[in-house]
Each structure stands twice: as C-alpha cells, then as structure tokens.
mmCIF file of C-alpha atoms in Angstrom:
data_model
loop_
_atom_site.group_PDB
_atom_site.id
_atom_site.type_symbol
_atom_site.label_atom_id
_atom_site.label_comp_id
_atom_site.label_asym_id
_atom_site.label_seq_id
_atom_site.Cartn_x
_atom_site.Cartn_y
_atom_site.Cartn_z
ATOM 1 C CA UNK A 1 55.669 -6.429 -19.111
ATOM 2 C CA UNK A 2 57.169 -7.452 -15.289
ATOM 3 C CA UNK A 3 57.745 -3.952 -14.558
ATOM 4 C CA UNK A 4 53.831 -3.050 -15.239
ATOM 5 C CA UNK A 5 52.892 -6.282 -13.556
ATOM 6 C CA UNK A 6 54.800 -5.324 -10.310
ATOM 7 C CA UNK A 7 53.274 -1.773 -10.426
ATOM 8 C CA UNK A 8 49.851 -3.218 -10.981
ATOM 9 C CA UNK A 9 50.501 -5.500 -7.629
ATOM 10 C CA UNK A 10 51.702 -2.550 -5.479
ATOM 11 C CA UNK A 11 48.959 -0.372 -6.516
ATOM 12 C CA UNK A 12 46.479 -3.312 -5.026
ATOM 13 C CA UNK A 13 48.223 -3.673 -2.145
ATOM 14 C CA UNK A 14 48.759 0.035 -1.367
ATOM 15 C CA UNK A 15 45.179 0.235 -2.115
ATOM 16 C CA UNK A 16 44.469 -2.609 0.113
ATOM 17 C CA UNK A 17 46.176 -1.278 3.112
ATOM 18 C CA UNK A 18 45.080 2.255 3.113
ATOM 19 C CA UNK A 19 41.534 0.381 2.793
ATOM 20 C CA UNK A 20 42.538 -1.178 5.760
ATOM 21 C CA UNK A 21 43.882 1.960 7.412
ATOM 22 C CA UNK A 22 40.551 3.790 7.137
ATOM 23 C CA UNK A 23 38.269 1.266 7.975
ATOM 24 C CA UNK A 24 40.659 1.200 11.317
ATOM 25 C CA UNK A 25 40.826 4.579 11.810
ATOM 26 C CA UNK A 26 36.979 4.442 11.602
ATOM 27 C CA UNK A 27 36.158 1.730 13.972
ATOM 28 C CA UNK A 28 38.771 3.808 16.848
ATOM 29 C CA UNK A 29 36.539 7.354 16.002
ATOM 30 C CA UNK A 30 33.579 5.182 15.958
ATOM 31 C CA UNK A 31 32.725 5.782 19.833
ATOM 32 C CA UNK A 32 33.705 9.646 19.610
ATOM 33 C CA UNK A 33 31.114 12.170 19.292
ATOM 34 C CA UNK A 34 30.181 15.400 20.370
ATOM 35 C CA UNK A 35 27.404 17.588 22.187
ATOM 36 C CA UNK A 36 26.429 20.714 23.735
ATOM 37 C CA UNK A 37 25.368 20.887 27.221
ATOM 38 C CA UNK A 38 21.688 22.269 27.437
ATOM 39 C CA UNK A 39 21.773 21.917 31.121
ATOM 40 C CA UNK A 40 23.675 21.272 34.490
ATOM 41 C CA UNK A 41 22.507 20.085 38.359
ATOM 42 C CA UNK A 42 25.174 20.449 40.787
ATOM 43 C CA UNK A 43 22.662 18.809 43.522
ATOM 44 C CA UNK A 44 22.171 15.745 41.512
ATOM 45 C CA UNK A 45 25.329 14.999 39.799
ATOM 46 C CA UNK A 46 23.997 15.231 36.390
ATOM 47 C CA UNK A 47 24.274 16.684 32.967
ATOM 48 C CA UNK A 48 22.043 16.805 29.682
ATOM 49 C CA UNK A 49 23.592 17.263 26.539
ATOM 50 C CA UNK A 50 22.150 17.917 23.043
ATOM 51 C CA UNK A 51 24.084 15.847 20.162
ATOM 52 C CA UNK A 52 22.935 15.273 16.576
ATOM 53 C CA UNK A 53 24.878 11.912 16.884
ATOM 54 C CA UNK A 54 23.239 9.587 14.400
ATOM 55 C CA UNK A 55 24.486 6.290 16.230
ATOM 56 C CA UNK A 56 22.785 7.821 19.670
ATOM 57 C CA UNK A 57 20.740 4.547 19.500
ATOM 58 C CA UNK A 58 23.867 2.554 20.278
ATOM 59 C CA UNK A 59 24.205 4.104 24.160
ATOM 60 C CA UNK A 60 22.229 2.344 26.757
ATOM 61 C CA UNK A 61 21.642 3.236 30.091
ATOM 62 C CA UNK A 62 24.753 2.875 32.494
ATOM 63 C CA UNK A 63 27.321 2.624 29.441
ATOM 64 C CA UNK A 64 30.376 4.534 30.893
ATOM 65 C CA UNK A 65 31.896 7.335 28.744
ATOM 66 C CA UNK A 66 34.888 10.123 28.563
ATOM 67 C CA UNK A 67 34.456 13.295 27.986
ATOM 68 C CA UNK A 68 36.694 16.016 27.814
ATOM 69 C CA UNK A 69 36.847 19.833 26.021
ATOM 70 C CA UNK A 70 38.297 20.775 22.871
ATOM 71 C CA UNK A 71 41.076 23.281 23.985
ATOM 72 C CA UNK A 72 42.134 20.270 26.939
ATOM 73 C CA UNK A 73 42.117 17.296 25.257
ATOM 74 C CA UNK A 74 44.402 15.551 27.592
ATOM 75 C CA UNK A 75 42.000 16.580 30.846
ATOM 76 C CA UNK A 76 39.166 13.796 30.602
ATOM 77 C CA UNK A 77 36.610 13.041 33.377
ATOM 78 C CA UNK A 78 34.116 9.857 33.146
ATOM 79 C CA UNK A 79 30.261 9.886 33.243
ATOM 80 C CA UNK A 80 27.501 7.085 33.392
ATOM 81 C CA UNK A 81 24.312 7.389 30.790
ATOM 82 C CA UNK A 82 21.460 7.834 32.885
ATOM 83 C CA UNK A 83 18.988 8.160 29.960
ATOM 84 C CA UNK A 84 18.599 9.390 26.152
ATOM 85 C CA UNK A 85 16.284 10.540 23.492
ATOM 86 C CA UNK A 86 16.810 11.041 19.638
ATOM 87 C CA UNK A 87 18.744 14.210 20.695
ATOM 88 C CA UNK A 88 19.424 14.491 24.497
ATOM 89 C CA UNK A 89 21.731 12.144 26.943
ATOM 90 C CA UNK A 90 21.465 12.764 30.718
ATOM 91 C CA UNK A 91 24.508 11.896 32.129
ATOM 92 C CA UNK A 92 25.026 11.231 35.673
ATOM 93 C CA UNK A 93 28.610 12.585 36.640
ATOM 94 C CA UNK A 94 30.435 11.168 39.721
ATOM 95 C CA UNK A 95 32.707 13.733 40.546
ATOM 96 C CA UNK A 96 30.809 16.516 39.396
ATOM 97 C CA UNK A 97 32.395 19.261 41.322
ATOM 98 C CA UNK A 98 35.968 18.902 40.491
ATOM 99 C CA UNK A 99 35.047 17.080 36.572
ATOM 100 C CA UNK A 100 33.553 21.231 35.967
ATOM 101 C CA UNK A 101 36.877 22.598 37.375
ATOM 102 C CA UNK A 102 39.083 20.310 34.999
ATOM 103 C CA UNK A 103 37.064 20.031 31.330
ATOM 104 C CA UNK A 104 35.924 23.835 32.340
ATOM 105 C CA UNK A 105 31.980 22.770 31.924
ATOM 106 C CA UNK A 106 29.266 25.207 31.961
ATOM 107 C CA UNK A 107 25.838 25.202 29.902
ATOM 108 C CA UNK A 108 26.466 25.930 26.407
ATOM 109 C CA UNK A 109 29.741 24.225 26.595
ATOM 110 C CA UNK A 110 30.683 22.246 23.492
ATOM 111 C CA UNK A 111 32.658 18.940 24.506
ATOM 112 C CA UNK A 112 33.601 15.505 23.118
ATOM 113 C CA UNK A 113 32.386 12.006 24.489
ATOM 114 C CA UNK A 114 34.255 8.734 23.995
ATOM 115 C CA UNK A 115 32.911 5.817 25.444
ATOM 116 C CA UNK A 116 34.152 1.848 24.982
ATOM 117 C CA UNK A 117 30.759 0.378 25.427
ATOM 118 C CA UNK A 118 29.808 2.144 22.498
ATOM 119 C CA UNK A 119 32.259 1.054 20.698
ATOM 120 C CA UNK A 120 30.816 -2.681 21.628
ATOM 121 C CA UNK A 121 27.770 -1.841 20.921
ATOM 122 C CA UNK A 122 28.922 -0.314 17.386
ATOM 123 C CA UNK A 123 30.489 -3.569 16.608
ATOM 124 C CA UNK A 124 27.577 -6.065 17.942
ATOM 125 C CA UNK A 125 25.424 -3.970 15.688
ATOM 126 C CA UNK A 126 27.746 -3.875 12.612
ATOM 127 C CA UNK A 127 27.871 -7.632 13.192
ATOM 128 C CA UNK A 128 23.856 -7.863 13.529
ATOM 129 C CA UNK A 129 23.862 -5.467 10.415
ATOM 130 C CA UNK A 130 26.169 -7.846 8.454
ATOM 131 C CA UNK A 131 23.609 -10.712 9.254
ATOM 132 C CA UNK A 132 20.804 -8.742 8.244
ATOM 133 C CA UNK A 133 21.892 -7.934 4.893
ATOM 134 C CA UNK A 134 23.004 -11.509 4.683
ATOM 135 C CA UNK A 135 19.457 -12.184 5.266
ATOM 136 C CA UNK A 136 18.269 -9.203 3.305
ATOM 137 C CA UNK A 137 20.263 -10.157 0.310
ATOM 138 C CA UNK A 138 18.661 -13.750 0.429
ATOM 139 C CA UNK A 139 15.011 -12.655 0.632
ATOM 140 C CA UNK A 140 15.598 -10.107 -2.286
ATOM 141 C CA UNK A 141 16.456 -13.297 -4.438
ATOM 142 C CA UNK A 142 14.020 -15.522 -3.232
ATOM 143 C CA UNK A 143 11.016 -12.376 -3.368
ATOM 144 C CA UNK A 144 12.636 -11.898 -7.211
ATOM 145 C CA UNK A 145 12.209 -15.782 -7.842
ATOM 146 C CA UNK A 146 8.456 -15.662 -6.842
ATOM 147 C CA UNK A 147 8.202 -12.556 -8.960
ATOM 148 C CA UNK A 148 8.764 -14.206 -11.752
ATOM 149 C CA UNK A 149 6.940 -16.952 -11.218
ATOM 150 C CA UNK A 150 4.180 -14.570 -10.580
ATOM 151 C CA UNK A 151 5.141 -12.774 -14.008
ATOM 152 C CA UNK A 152 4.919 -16.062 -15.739
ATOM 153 C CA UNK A 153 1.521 -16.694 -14.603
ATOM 154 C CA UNK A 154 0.037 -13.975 -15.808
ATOM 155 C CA UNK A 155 1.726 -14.512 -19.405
ATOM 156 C CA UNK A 156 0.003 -18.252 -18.724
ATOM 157 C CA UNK A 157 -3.024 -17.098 -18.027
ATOM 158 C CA UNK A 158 -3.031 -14.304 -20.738
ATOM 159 C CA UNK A 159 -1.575 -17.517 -22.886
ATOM 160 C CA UNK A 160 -4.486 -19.706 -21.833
ATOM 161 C CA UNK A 161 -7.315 -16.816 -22.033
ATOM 162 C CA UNK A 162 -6.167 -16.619 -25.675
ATOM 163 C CA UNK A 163 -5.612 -20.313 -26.581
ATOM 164 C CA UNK A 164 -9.809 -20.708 -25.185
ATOM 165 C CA UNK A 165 -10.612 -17.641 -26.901
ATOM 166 C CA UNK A 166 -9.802 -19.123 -30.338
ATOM 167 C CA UNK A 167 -11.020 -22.069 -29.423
ATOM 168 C CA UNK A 168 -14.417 -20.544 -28.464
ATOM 169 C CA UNK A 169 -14.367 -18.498 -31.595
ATOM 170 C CA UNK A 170 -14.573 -22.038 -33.645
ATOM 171 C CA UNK A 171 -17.328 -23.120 -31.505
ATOM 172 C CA UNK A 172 -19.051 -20.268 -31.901
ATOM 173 C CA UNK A 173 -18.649 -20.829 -35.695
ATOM 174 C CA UNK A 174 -19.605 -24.055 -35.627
ATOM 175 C CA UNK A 175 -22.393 -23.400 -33.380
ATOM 176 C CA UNK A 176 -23.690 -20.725 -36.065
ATOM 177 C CA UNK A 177 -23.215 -23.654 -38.769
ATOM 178 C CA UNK A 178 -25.536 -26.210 -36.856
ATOM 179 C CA UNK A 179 -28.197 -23.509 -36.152
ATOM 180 C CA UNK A 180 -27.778 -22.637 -40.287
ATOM 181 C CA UNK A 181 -28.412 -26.095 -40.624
ATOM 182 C CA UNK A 182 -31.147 -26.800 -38.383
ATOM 183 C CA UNK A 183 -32.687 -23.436 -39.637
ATOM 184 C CA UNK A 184 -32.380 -24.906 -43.815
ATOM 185 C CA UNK A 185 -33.974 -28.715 -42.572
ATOM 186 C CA UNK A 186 -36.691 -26.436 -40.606
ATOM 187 C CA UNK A 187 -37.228 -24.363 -44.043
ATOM 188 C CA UNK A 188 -37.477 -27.653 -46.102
ATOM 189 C CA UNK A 189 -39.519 -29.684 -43.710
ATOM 190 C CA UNK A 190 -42.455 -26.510 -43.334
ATOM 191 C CA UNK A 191 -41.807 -26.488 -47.632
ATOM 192 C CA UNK A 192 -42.458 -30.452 -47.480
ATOM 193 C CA UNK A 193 -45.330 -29.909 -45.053
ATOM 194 C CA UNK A 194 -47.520 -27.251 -47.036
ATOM 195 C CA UNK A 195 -46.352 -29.155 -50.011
ATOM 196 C CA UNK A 196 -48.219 -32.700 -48.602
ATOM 197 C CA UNK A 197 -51.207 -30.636 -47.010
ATOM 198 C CA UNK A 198 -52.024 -29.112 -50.135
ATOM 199 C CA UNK A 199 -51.908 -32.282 -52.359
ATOM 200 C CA UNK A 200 -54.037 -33.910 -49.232
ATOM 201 C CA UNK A 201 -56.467 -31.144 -49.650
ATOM 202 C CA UNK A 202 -56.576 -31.402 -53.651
ATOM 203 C CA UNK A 203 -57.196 -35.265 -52.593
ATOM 204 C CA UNK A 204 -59.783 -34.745 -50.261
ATOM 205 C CA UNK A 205 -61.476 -32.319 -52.769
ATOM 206 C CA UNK A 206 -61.504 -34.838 -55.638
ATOM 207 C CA UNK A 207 -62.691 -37.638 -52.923
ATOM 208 C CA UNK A 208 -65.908 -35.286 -52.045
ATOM 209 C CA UNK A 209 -66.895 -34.576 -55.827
ATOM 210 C CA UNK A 210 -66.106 -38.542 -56.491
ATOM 211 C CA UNK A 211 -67.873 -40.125 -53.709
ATOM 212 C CA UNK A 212 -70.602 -42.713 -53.771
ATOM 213 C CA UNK A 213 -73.607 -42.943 -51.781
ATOM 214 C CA UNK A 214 -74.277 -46.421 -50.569
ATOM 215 C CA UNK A 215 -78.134 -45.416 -50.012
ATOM 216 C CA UNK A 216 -80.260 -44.759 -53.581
ATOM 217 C CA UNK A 217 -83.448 -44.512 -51.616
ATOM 218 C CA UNK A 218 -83.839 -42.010 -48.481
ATOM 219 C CA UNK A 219 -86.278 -42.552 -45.815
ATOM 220 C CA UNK A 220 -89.324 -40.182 -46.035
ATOM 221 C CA UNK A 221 -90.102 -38.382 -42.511
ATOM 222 C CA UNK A 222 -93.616 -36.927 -43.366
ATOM 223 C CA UNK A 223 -95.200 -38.469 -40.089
ATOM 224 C CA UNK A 224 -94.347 -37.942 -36.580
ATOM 225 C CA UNK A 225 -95.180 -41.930 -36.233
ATOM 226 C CA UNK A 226 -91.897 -43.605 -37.186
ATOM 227 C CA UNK A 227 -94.221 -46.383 -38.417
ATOM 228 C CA UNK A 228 -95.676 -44.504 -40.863
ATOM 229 C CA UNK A 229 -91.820 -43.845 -42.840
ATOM 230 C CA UNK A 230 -91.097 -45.172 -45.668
ATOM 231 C CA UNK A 231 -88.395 -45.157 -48.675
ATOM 232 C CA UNK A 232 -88.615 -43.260 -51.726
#
C-alpha cells in the first residue's frame, strides 16, 4: 500500500515538473519566429519580411529584435520594427551592409527573429488574457443566471396564461348559465304576458256584451234648430 502511494506521489510530481518544463521552454521560444524576406533596400537600411507568425500583433513599432540564419545560428545581427501588417514586418537594419555579409541575407532568404520586447509584450498580454477570462468566466455565470431567470419567466407566464385560461373558461360557463337564465325568466315573463293580455281581452269582451247604458232615451236630431230636439 506505501509502495503504490509513493509511486502515485512521484508520478504527480514528475508530471508536475515536466508541466513546468514545457510551459518554460514555451515562454523562452515564445519571442522566436521566422520569415522570408520579400524584399531588401540597401539605400534605406531596411528589410520586409513575410511571416505567418500568429502572435505578429504582439510587435510594435521600434521593438528591437535578433535575427540570424538557420545554417549560422551563432552569427546574429539586430534590427528595429519600422512597421507591420497581418503578414509583412519592415525592419529597419542599422548595419545593413556588414548584417548581409554575416547572416548571408538576400531576398528569398529564410531566417529566424528573436526579439525580448516581444517576449514582454507576450507576457503583458498573457497577463491581460488571464484577466479577461477571469472576466469572461464571470459574465458567462452571471449571463447563465439571467438566463434562467428569463427561462423561468416564460414557464410563469405560460403558468399564469393557463391558470387565467381556466379561470376564464368558468366565467365563460357561468356567463352562458346567467344568459340561460335570463333567456328562461324572458321565456316565462312573454308566457305570463300573452297569458294576462288574453284573459284582459276575454275581460274586455265580456265587459262590452255586459255593459249598461246610463241613457234609455236618445235625443232626436230631425231639425237643424237645436231647439226643436227632443228625447224619444
């Protein structure tokens, strides 16, 4: 049991350290790179280079670098950045004359670049990267949080749309009802009022056969002399 424990704990820190190794040996090639020159002016000191460096970004203008051909490795001459694009750096190149004679430059050339700023630069910007996911990490959880809060407002709102649709399903039930019943005490009120007309019209009838005239005698018009009426 010991025996696996100590192996276990060597195999962590072996691991460990070779981590530790590679990340190092990372960060010290992190400021090498490599290019082709496209172009050379021996009147103005300078040199363009073509590199598919991804971390190009990193070089700003007047950052000193090394550079120095494959088959001399030891021979190195220094340049100044002068300017760059996504895939070109113009170097300016102090001693020109004799830095062509020692690396051996001419266009076409293939030849490595080392350069300290960069490697400043490199680690500012792994620093700034660190921060960033920091920061990145953070407003992941917080945009998650309000995610689900959004989430659970739509399951309210779906839970209130169907809480007030039942709800207006009863009223519309018991709306139905009351109109029902208004319609039946409608039905029975018209039944009572033919019901009462007709038995007023059956009592008006037997009023007009039944009545009595007040006035036996009736005044006779025969003249146009009102005078000359009389009752009969």
């Amino acid at each position: 049991m010991k025996t696996w424990m100590f192996t276990l704990i060597f195999l962590l820190l072996w691991q460990n350290a070779f981590a530790q190794s590679e990340e190092k040996k990372n960060d010290e090639m992190a400021g090498t790179f490599g290019g082709r020159v496209s172009r050379l002016n021996s009147s103005a000191r300078l040199a363009r280079i073509r590199t598919d460096f991804n971390n190009i970004k990193y070089l700003n203008k007047k950052d000193r670098l090394e550079f120095w051909n494959e088959n001399a490795p030891t021979q190195k001459c220094q340049a100044f950045l002068e300017g760059r694009t996504n895939d070109y750096l113009l170097l300016k190149i102090p001693h020109y004359d004799a830095c062509i004679r020692k690396v051996h430059v001419t266009t076409g050339s293939y030849l490595y670049f080392s350069s300290i700023d960069l490697k400043q630069n490199l680690l500012i910007g792994k620093e700034l990267v660190g921060v960033l996911q920091k920061k990145r990490m953070a407003l992941t959880a917080k945009k998650m949080r309000y995610q689900r809060e959004l989430d659970g407002f739509i399951e309210k709102v779906d839970g209130t749309n169907k809480r007030y649709e039942i709800l207006r399903q009863k009223l519309e039930i018991e709306w139905q009802k009351e109109l029902a019943h208004l319609e039946e005490d409608k039905a029975n009120a018209f039944t009572q009022f033919k019901d009462s007309e007709a038995r007023l019209n059956e009592v008006d009838t037997k009023l007009e056969s039944y009545r009595i005239d007040d006035h036996n005698l009736k005044i006779d018009r025969w003249s146009l002399d009102p005078q000359l009426y009389y009752k009969k």
